[in-house]
PDB file of C-alpha atoms in Angstrom:
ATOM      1  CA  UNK A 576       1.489  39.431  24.907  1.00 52.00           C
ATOM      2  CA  UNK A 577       2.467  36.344  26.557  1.00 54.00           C
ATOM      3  CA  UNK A 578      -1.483  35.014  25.930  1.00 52.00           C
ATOM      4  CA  UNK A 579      -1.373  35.575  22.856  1.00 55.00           C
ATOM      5  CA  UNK A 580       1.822  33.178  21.976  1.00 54.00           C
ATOM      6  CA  UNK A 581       0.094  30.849  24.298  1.00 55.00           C
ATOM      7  CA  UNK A 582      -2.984  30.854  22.046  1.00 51.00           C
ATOM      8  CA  UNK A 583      -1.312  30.785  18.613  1.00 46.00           C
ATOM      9  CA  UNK A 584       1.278  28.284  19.562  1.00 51.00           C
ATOM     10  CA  UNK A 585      -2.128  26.677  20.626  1.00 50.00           C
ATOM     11  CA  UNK A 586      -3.492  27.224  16.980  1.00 44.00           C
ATOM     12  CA  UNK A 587      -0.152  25.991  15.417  1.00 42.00           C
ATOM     13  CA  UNK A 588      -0.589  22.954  17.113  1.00 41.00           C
ATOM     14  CA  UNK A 589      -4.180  21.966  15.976  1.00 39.00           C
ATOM     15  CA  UNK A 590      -3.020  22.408  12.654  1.00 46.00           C
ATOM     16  CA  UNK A 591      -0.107  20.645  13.127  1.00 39.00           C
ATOM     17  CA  UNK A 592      -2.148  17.603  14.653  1.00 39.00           C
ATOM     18  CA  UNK A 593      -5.025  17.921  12.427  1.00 43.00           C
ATOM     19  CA  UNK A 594      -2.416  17.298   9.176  1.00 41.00           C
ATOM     20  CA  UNK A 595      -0.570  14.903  10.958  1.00 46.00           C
ATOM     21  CA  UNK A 596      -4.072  12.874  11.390  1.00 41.00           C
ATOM     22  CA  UNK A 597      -5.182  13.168   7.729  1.00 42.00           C
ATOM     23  CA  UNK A 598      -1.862  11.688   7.214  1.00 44.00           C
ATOM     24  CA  UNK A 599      -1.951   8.723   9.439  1.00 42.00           C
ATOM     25  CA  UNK A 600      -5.746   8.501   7.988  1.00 45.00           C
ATOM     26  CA  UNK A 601      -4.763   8.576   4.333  1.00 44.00           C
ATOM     27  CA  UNK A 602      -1.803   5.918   4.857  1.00 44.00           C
ATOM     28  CA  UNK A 603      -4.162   3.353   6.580  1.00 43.00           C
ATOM     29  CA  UNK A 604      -6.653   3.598   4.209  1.00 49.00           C
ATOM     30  CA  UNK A 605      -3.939   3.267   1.325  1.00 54.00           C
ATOM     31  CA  UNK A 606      -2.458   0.361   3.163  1.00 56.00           C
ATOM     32  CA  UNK A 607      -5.842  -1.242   3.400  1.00 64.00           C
ATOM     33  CA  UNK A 608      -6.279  -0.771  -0.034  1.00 72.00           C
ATOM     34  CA  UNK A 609      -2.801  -2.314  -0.586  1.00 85.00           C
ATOM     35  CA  UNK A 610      -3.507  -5.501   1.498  1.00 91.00           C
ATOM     36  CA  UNK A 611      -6.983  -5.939  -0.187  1.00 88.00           C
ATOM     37  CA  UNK A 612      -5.629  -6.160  -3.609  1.00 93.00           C
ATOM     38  CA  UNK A 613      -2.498  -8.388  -2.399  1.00 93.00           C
ATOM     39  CA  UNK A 614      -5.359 -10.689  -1.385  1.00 94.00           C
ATOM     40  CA  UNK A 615      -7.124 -10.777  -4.281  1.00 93.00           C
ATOM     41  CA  UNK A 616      -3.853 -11.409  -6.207  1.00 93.00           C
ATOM     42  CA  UNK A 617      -2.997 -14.292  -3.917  1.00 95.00           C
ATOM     43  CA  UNK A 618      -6.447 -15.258  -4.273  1.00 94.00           C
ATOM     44  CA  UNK A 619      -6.632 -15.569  -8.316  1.00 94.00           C
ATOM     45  CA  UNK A 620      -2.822 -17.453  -7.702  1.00 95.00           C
ATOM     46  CA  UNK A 621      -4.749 -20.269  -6.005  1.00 95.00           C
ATOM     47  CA  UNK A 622      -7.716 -20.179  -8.438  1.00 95.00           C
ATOM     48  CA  UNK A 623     -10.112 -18.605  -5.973  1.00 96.00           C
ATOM     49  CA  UNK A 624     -11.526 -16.338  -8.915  1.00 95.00           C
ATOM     50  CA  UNK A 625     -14.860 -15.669  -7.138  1.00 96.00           C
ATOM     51  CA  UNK A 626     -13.513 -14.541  -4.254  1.00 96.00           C
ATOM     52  CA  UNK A 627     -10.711 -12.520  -6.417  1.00 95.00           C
ATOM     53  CA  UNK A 628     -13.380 -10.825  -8.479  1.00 96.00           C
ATOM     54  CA  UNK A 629     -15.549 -10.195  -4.837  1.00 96.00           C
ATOM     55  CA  UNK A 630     -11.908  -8.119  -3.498  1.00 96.00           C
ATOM     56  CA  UNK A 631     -11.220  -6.801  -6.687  1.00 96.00           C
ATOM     57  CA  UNK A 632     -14.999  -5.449  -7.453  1.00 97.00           C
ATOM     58  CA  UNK A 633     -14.996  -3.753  -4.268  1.00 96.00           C
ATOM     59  CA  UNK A 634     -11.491  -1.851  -5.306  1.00 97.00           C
ATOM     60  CA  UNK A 635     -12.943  -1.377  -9.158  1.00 97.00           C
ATOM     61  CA  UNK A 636     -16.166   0.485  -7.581  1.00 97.00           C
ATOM     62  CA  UNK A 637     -13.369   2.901  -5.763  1.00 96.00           C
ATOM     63  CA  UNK A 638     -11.973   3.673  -8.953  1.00 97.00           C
ATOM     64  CA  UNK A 639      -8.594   2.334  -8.373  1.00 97.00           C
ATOM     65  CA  UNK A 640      -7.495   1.065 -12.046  1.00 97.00           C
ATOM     66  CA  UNK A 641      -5.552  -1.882 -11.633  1.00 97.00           C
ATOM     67  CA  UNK A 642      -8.291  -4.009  -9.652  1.00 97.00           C
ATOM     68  CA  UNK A 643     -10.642  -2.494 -13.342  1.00 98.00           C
ATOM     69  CA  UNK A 644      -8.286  -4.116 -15.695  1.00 97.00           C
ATOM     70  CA  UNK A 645      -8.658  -6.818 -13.235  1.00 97.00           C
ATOM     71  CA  UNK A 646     -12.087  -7.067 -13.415  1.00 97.00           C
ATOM     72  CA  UNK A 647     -12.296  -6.825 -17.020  1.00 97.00           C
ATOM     73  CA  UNK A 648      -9.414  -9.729 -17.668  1.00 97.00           C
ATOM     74  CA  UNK A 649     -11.365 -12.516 -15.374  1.00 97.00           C
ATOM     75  CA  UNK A 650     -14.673 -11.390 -16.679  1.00 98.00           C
ATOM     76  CA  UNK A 651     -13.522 -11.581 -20.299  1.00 97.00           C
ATOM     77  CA  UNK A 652     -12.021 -15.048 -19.620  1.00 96.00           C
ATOM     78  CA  UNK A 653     -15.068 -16.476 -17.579  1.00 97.00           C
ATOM     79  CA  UNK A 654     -13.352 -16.914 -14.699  1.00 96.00           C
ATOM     80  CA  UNK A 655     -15.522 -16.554 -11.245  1.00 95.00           C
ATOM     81  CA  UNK A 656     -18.411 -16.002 -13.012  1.00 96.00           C
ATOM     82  CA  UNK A 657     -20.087 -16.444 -16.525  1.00 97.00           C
ATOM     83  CA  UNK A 658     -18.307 -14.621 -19.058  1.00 97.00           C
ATOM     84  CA  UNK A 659     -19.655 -11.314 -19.344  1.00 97.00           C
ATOM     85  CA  UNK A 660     -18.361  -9.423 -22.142  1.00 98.00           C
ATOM     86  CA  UNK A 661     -20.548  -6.299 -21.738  1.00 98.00           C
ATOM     87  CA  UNK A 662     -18.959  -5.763 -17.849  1.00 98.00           C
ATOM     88  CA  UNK A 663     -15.262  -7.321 -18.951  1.00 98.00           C
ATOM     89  CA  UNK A 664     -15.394  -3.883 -21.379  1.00 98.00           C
ATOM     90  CA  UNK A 665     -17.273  -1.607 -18.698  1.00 98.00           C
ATOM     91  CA  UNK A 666     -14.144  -2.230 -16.528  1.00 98.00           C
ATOM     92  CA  UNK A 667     -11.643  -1.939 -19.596  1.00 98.00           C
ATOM     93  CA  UNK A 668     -12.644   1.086 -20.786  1.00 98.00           C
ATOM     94  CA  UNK A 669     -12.368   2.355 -17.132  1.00 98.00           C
ATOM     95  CA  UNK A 670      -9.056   0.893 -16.531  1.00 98.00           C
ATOM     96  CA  UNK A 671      -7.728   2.300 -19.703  1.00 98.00           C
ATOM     97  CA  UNK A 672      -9.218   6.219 -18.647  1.00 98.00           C
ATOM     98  CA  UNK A 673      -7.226   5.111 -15.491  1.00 97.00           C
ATOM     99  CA  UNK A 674      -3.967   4.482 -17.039  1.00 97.00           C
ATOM    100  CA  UNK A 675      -3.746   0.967 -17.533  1.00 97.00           C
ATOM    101  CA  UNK A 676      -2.154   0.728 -21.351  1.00 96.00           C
ATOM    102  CA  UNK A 677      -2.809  -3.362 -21.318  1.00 97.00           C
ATOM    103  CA  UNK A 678      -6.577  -2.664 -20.606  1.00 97.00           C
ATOM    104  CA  UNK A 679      -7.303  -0.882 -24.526  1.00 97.00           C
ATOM    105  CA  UNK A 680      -6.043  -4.382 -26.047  1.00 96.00           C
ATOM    106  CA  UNK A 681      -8.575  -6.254 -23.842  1.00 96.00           C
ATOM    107  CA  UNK A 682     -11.297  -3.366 -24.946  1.00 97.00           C
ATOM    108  CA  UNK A 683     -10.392  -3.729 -28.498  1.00 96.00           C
ATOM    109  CA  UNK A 684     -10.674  -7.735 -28.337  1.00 96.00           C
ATOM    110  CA  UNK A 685     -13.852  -7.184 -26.717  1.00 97.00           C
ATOM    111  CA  UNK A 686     -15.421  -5.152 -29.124  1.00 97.00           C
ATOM    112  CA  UNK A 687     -15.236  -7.520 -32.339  1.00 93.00           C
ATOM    113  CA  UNK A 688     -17.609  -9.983 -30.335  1.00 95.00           C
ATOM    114  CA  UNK A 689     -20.589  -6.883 -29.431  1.00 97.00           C
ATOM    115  CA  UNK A 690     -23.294  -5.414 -31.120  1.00 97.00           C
ATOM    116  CA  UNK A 691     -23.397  -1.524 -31.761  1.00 97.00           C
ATOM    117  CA  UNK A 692     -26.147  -1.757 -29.179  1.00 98.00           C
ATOM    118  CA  UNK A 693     -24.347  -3.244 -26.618  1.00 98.00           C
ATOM    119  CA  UNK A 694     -21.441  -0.751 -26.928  1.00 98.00           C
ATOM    120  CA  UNK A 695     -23.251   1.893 -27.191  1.00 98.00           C
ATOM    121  CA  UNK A 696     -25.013   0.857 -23.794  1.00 98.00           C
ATOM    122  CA  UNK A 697     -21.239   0.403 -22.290  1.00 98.00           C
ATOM    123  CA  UNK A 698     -20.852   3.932 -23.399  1.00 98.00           C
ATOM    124  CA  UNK A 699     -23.301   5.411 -21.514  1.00 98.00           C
ATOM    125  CA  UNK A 700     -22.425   3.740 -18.576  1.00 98.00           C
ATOM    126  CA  UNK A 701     -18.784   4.219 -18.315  1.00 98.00           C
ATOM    127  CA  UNK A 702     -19.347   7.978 -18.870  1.00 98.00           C
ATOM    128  CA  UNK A 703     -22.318   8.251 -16.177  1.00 98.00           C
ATOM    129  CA  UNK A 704     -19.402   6.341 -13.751  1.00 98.00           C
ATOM    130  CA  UNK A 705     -17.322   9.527 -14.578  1.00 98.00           C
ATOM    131  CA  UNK A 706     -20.203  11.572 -14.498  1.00 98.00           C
ATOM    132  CA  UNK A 707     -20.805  10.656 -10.779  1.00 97.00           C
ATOM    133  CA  UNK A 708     -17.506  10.649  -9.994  1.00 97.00           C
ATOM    134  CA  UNK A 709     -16.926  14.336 -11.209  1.00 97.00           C
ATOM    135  CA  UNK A 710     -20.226  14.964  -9.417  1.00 97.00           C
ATOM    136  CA  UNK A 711     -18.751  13.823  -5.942  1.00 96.00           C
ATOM    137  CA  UNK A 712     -15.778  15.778  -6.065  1.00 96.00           C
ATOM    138  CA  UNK A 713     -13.656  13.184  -7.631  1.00 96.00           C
ATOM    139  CA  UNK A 714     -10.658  15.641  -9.203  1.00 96.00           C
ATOM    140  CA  UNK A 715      -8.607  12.508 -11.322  1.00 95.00           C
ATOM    141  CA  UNK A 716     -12.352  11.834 -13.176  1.00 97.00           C
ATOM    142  CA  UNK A 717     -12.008  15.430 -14.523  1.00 97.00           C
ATOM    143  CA  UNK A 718      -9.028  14.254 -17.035  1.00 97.00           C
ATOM    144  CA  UNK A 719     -10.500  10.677 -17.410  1.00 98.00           C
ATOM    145  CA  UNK A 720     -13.826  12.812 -18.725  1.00 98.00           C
ATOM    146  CA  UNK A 721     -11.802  14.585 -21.162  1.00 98.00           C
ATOM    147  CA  UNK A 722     -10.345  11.307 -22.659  1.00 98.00           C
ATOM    148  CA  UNK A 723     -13.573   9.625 -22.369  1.00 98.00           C
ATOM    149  CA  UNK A 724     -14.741  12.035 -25.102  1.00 98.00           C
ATOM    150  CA  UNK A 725     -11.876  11.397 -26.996  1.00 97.00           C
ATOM    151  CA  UNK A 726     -11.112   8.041 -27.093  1.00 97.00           C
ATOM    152  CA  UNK A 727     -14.252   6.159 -26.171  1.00 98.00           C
ATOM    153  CA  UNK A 728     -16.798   7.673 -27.876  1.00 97.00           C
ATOM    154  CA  UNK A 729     -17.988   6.257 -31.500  1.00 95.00           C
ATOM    155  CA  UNK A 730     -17.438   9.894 -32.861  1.00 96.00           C
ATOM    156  CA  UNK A 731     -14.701  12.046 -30.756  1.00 96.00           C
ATOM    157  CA  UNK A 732     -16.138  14.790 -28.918  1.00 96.00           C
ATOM    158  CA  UNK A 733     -12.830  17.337 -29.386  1.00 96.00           C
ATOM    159  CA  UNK A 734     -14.380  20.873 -27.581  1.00 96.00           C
ATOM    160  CA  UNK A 735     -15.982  19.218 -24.679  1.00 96.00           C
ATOM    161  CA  UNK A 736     -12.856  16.881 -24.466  1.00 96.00           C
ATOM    162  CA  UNK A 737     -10.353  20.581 -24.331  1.00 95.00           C
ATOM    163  CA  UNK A 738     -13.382  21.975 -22.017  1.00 95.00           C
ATOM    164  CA  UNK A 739     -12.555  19.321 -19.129  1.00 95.00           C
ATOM    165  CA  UNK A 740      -8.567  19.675 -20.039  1.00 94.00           C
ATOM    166  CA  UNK A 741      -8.596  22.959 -19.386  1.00 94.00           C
ATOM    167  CA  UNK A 742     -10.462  22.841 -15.989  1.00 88.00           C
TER     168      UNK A 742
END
């Protein structure tokens, strides 16, 4: 009897450790994340917009909304790089699925100065982001898929939108 305590207080213990790890692993990487973004912030405060949109890009690629509606304000304005109206509403669009309420009045300024064409081709890529997203396990694209065919769309896709809702 006594091995058997020895060997599930054993078993207790890896688990115990193991959580505790994916803890201390999570928390770094979200402090990372945190110090990243503080740089690029300090970064667009001195006027170093290249190297904010370099910090911030690698944080938009992540997914993680605010450095999007990042992205998409100093791209819209021209600042870092040419003004590039196409990838300023790639990165609103995604910022807005994310959450970010400011980044649908950037989209919506943005799309009175592009052709059907080009928003169409925005379209397509914002969705095959989500696409890949859902396709890597991703579990917060699963919502942002559902309100990608609702709000960004040119005609609102309702069933497939309640389809991804409901998963």
């Amino acid at each position: 009897m006594h091995a058997k305590n020895s060997y599930f207080s054993k078993f207790v213990l890896l688990i115990c450790l193991t959580v505790f790890l994916s803890m201390v692993e999570a928390n770094a990487d979200s402090h990372s994340e945190n110090e990243a973004f503080s740089t690029a912030v300090k970064a667009v405060k001195s006027r170093d917009y290249s190297q904010a949109l370099t910090l911030f890009e690698q944080q938009a690629n992540n997914a993680k909304h605010d450095a999007q509606y990042n992205m998409a304000v100093l791209l819209h304005a021209g600042k870092g790089r040419p003004r590039n109206y196409l990838d300023a509403l790639y990165w609103g669009w995604l910022a807005q699925l994310g959450g970010i309420e400011e980044a649908e009045d950037i989209a919506s300024e943005i799309l009175d100065t592009l052709t059907e064409d080009d928003i169409k081709t925005v379209r397509a890529r914002v969705g095959e982001n989500l696409r890949s997203r859902l396709e890597n396990g991703d579990i917060n694209a699963i919502s942002q898929f559902a309100d990608y065919h609702l709000t960004i769309l040119e005609e609102p896709a309702h069933g497939t939108a309640y389809i991804w809702y409901s998963i």
